[in-house]
Coordinates of C-alpha atoms in Angstrom, one line a residue:
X1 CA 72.1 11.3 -58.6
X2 CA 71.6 12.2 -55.0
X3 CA 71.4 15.8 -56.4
X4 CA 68.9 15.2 -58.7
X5 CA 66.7 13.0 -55.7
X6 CA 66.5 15.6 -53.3
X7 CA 65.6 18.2 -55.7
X8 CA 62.8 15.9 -56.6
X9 CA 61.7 15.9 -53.2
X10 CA 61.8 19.7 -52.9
X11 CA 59.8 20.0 -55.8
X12 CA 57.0 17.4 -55.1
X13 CA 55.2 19.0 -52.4
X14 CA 55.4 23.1 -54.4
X15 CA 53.1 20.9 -57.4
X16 CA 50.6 19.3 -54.9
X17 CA 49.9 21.9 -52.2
X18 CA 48.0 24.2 -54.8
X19 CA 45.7 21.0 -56.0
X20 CA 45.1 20.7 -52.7
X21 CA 44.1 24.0 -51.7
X22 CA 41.8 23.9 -55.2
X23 CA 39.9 20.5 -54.0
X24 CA 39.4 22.4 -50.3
X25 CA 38.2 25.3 -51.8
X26 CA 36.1 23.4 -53.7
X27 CA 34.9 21.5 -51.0
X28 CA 34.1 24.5 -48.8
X29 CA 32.3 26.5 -52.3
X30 CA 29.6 22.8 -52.9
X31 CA 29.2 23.3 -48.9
X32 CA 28.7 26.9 -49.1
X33 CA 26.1 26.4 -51.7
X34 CA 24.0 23.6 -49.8
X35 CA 23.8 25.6 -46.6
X36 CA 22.8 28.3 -49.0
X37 CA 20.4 26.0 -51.0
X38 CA 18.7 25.0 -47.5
X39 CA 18.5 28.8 -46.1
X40 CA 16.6 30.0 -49.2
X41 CA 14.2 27.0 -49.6
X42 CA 13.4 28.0 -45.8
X43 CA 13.2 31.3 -46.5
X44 CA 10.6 31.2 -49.5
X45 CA 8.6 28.1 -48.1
X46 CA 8.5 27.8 -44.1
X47 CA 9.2 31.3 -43.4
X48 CA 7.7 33.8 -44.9
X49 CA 6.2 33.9 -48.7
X50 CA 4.4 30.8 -49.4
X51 CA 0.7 31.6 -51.1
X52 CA -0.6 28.6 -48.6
X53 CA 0.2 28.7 -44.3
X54 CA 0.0 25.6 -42.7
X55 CA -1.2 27.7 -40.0
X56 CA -4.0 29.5 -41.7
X57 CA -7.7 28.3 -40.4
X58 CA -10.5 27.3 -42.8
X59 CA -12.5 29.4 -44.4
X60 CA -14.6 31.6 -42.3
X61 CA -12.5 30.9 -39.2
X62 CA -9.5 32.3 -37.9
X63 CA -6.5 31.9 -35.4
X64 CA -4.9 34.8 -32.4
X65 CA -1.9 34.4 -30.9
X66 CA -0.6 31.2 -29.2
X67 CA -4.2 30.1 -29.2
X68 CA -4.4 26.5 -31.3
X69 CA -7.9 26.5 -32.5
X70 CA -9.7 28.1 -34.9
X71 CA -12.4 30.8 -34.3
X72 CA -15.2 31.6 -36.0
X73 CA -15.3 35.2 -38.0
X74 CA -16.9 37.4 -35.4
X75 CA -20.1 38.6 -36.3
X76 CA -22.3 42.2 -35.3
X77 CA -23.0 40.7 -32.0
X78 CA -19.8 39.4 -30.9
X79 CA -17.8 42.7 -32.2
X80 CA -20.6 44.9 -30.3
X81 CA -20.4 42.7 -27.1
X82 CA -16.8 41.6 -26.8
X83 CA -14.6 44.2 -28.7
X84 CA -13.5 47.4 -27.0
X85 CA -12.3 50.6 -28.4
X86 CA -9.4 51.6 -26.9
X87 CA -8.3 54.7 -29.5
X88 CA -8.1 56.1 -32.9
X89 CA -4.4 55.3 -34.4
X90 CA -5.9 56.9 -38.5
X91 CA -8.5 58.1 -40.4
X92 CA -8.4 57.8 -44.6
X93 CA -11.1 58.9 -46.6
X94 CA -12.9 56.1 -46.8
X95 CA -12.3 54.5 -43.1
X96 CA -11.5 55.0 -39.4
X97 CA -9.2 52.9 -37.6
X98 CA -8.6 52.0 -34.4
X99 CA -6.8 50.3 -31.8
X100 CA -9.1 48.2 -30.0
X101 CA -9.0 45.1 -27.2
X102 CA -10.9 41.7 -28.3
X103 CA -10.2 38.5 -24.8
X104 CA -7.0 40.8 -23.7
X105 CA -5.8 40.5 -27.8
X106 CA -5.0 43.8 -29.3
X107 CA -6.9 43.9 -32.6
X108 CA -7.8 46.9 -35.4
X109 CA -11.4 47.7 -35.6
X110 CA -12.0 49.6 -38.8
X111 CA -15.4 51.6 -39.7
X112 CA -16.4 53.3 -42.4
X113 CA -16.6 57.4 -42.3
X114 CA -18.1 58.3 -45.6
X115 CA -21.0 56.7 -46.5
X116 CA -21.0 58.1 -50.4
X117 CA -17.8 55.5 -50.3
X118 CA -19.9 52.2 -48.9
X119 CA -19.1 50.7 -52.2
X120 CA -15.6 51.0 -51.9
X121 CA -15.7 49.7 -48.1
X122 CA -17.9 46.5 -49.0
X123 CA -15.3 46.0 -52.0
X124 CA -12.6 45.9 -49.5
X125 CA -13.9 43.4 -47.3
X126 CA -15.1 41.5 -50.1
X127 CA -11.3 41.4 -50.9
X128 CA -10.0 40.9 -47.6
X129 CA -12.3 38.0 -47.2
X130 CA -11.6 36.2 -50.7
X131 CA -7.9 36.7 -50.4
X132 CA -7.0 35.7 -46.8
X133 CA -3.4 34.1 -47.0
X134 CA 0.5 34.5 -45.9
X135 CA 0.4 38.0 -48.1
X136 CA -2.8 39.8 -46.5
X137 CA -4.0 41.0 -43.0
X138 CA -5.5 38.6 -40.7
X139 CA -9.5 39.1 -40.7
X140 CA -11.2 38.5 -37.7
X141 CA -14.4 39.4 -38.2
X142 CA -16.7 41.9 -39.8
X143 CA -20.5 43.5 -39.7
X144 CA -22.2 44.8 -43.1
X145 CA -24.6 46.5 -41.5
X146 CA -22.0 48.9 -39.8
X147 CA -19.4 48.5 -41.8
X148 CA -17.1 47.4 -39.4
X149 CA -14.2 45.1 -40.1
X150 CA -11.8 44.0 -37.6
X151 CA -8.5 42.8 -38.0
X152 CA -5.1 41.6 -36.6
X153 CA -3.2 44.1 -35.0
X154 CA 0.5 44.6 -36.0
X155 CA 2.3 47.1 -33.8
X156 CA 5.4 48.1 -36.1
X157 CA 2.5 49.7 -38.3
X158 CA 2.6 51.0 -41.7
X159 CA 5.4 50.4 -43.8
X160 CA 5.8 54.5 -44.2
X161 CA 7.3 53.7 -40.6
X162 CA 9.8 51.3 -42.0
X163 CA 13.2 53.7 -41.5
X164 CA 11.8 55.1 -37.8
X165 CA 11.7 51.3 -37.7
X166 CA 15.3 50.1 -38.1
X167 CA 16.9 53.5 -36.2
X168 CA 15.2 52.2 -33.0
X169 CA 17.6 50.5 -30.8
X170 CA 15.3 47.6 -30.9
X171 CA 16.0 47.1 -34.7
X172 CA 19.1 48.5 -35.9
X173 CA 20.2 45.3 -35.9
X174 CA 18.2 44.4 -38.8
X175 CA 19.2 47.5 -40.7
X176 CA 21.0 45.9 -43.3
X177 CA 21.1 45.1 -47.3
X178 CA 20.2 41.8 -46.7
X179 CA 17.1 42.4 -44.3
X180 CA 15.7 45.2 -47.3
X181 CA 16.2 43.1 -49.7
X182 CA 14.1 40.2 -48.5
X183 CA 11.6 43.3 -47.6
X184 CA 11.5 44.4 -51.4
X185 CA 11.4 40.2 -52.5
X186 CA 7.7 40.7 -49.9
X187 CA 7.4 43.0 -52.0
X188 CA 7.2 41.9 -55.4
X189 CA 5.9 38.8 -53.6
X190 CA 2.6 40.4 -52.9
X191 CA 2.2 42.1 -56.5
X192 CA 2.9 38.8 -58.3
X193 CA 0.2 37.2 -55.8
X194 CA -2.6 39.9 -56.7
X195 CA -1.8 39.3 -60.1
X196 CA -2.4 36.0 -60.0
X197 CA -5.1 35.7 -57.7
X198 CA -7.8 33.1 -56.9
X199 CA -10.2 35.9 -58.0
X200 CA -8.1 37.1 -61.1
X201 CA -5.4 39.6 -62.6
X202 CA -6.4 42.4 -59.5
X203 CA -4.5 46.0 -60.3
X204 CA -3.3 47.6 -56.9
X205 CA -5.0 51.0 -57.9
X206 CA -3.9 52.8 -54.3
X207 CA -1.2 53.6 -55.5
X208 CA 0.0 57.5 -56.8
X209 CA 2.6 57.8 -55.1
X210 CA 5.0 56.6 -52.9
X211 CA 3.3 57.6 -49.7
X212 CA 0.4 56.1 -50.9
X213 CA 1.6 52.7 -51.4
X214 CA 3.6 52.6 -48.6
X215 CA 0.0 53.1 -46.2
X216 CA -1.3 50.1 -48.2
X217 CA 0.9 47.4 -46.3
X218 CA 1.8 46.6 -42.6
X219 CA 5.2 45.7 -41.2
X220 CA 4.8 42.3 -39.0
X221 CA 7.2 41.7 -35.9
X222 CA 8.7 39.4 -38.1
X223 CA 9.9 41.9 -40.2
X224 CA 7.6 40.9 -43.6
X225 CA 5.1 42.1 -45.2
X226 CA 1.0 42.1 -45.3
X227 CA -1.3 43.7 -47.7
X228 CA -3.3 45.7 -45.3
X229 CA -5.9 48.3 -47.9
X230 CA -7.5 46.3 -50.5
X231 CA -10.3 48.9 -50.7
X232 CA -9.0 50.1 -54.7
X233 CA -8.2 46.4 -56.3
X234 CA -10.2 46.4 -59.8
X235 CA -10.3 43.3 -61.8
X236 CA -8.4 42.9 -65.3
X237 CA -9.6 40.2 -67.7
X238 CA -7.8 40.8 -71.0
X239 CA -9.7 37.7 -72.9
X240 CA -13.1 39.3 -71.6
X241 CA -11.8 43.3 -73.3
X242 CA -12.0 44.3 -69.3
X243 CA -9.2 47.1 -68.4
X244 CA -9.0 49.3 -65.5
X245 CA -8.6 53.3 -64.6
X246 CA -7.5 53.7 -61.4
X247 CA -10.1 56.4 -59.9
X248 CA -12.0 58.7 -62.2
X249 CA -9.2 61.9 -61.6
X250 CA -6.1 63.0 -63.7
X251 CA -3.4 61.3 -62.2
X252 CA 0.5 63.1 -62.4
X253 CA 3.8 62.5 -61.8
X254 CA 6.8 60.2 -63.0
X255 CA 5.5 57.5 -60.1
X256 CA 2.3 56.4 -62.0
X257 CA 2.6 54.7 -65.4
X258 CA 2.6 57.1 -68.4
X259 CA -0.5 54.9 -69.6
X260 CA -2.2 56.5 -66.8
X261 CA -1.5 59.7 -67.6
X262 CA -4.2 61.7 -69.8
X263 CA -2.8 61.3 -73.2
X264 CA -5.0 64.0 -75.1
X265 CA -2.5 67.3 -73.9
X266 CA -3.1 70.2 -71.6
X267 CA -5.3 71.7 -74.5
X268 CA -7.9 69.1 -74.0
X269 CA -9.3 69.3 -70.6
X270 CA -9.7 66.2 -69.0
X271 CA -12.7 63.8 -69.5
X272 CA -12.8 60.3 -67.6
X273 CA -15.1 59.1 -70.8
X274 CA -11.9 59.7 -72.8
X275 CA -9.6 58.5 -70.7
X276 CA -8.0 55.2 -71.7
X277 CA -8.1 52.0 -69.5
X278 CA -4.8 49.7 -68.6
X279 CA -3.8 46.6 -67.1
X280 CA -1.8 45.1 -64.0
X281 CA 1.5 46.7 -65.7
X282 CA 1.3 49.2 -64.0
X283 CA 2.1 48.2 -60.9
X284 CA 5.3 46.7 -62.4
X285 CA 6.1 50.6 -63.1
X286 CA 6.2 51.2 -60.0
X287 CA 8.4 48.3 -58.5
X288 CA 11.9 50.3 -58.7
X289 CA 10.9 53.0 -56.7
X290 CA 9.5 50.9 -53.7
X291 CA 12.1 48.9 -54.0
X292 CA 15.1 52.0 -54.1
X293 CA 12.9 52.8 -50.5
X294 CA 13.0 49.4 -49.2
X295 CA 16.7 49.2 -50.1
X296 CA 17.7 52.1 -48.5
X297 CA 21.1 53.7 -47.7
X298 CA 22.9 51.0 -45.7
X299 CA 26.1 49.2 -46.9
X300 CA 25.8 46.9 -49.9
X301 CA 22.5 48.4 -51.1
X302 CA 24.5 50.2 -53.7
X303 CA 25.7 46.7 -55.2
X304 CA 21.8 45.4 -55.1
X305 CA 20.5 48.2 -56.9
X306 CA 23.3 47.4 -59.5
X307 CA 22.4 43.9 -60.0
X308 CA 19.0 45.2 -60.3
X309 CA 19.8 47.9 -62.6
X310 CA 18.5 45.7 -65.7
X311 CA 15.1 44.5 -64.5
X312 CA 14.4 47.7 -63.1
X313 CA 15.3 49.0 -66.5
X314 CA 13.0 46.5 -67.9
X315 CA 9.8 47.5 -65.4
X316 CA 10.8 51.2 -66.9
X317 CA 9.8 49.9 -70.4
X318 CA 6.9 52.7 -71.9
X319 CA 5.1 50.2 -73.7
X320 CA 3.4 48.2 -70.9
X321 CA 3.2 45.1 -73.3
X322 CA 7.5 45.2 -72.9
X323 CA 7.8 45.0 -69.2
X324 CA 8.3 41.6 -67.3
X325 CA 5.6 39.8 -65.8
X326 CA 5.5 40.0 -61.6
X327 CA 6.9 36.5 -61.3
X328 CA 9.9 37.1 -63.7
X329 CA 10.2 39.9 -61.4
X330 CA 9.9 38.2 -58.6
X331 CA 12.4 35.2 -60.1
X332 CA 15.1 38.2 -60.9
X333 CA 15.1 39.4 -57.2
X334 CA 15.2 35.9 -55.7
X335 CA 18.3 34.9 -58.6
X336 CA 20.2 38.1 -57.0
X337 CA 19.6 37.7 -53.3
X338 CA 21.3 34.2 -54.3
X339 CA 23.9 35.5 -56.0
X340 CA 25.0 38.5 -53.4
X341 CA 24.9 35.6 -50.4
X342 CA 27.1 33.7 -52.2
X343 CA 29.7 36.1 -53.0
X344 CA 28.7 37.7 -49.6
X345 CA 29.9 34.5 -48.0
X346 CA 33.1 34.1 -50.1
X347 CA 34.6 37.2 -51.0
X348 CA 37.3 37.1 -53.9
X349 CA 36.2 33.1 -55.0
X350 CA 35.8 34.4 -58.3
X351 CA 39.6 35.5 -58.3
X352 CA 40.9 32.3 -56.9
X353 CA 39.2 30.1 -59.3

């Protein structure tokens, strides 16, 4: 009997401490996911991707730097009178920009350099004006009748900067799977919000290749994302029989869509009246190759372009009609950002479950 008692006690605690250790890691996995719950809902509201900013000004106005109230839009006479030039930081083919100085702010002055390509500057700003939020650049003010627009200044630049960017001292810090991936969710972010646009279904038509797109957005100090060029973003209205082409040249290469490639063969020469119009699926072509750049070559990159391998497959789809919609790309990416925190935050729970 006394045998059989203390080898009763020696067994009682070998059956509980594993329950134990189950309900604690249990406990630490339902915590893991609120604080996990709570950094995402601030990440996609507060700070950084919302369509509306709580700190946005009315129509018509806007808001610099630690200064509380709104501003008007400059107009001619306050750009002539009160904004300096201070020098010339690019020059596309349809505008000039530069650095410029507006009440000791740094601010971009941009004005137009071709006038056969007024259309496409007045389409711009037209743009820029209609579609002021979170995802686009800050207008300040503008003058028609120079064709002058002037906008916040970001000093990070274009994202064709991005990887100078994170080798800096400054910023290497921030090189890191997680900090690209949120850049590539911006991303995606953006397209789905031109897609869906007070205005419309709008096509981001500057866009042949990877340079190109990359000039298109600015890098904040915040590290995210702004739409910066909206000088190329045609209007799709499928119930109307409206397409787009995107310019009135051949386009090649595997970066643009094969629908906007010239579909006749290299015996026919190429006729714009022939050429076939598409829709806003052709920006979701492009989505895994920005996204690869955005990704980069840092640790764990690898294991997000492998969770991403299937909707990336997906945006690959030659039929345009087959690929996924910006927001059910944009619901992939944020589903796997969820999913590598988690397991980021508790390696090997899968095995001990």
């Amino acid at each position: 009997m006394e045998k059989k008692s203390h080898f009763i006690k020696r067994e009682f605690p070998q059956k509980e401490v594993p329950a134990a250790l189950l309900v604690l890691l249990l406990v630490t996995v339902l915590l893991l996911n609120g604080l996990l719950y709570l950094y995402l809902s601030n990440f996609y509201g507060s700070s950084g991707r919302a369509d509306t900013d709580p700190s946005l000004c009315p129509f018509g106005y806007f808001k610099l730097g630690p200064v509380k109230n709104c501003s008007r839009w400059l107009s001619c006479e306050a750009i002539n009178k009160e904004v300096r030039k201070l020098k010339c930081v690019g020059e596309g083919a349809v505008k000039k920009v530069f650095l410029s100085e507006w009440k000791e702010n740094k601010v971009v002055l941009s004005q137009l350099t071709n006038p056969e390509l007024q259309e496409d500057f007045l389409h711009g700003l037209k743009m820029l004006k209609a579609l002021q939020s979170k995802h686009v650049v800050r207008l300040l003010g503008y003058c028609e009748q120079q064709f002058t627009i002037l906008t916040e200044y970001h000093p990070l630049g274009s994202l064709r900067g991005l990887n100078e960017t994170l080798h800096m001292p400054k910023y290497r810090g921030l090189n890191t799977w997680h900090r690209r991936f949120m850049l590539a969710i911006d991303y995606v972010s953006i397209i789905h919000f031109l897609h869906s646009s007070p205005l419309g279904t709008l096509v981001m038509c500057d866009s042949n290749d990877l340079d190109k797109v990359l000039s298109q957005y600015l890098l904040t100090s915040d590290f995210h994302i702004l739409v910066n060029d909206l000088d190329a973003l045609p209007l799709v209205n499928r119930s109307a029989g409206i397409l787009v082409k995107c310019g009135h040249r051949e386009l090649q290469g595997e970066f643009v869509a094969p629908e906007q490639h010239w579909p006749h063969g290299e015996e026919v020469p190429f006729d714009d009246d022939l050429m076939p119009p598409y829709d806003e699926k052709t920006d979701i072509w492009k989505i895994p190759e920005v996204s690869n750049f955005f990704l980069g070559h840092v640790e764990g990159s690898d294991i997000a372009r492998l969770h991403l391998f299937d909707i990336h497959a997906a945006c690959k789809k030659e039929d345009p009609a087959e690929r996924p919609s910006a927001q059910e790309v944009l619901d992939t990416y944020r589903k796997v950002l969820t999913l590598l925190i988690r397991e980021a935050a508790m390696p090997g729970t899968r095995e001990m479950l």
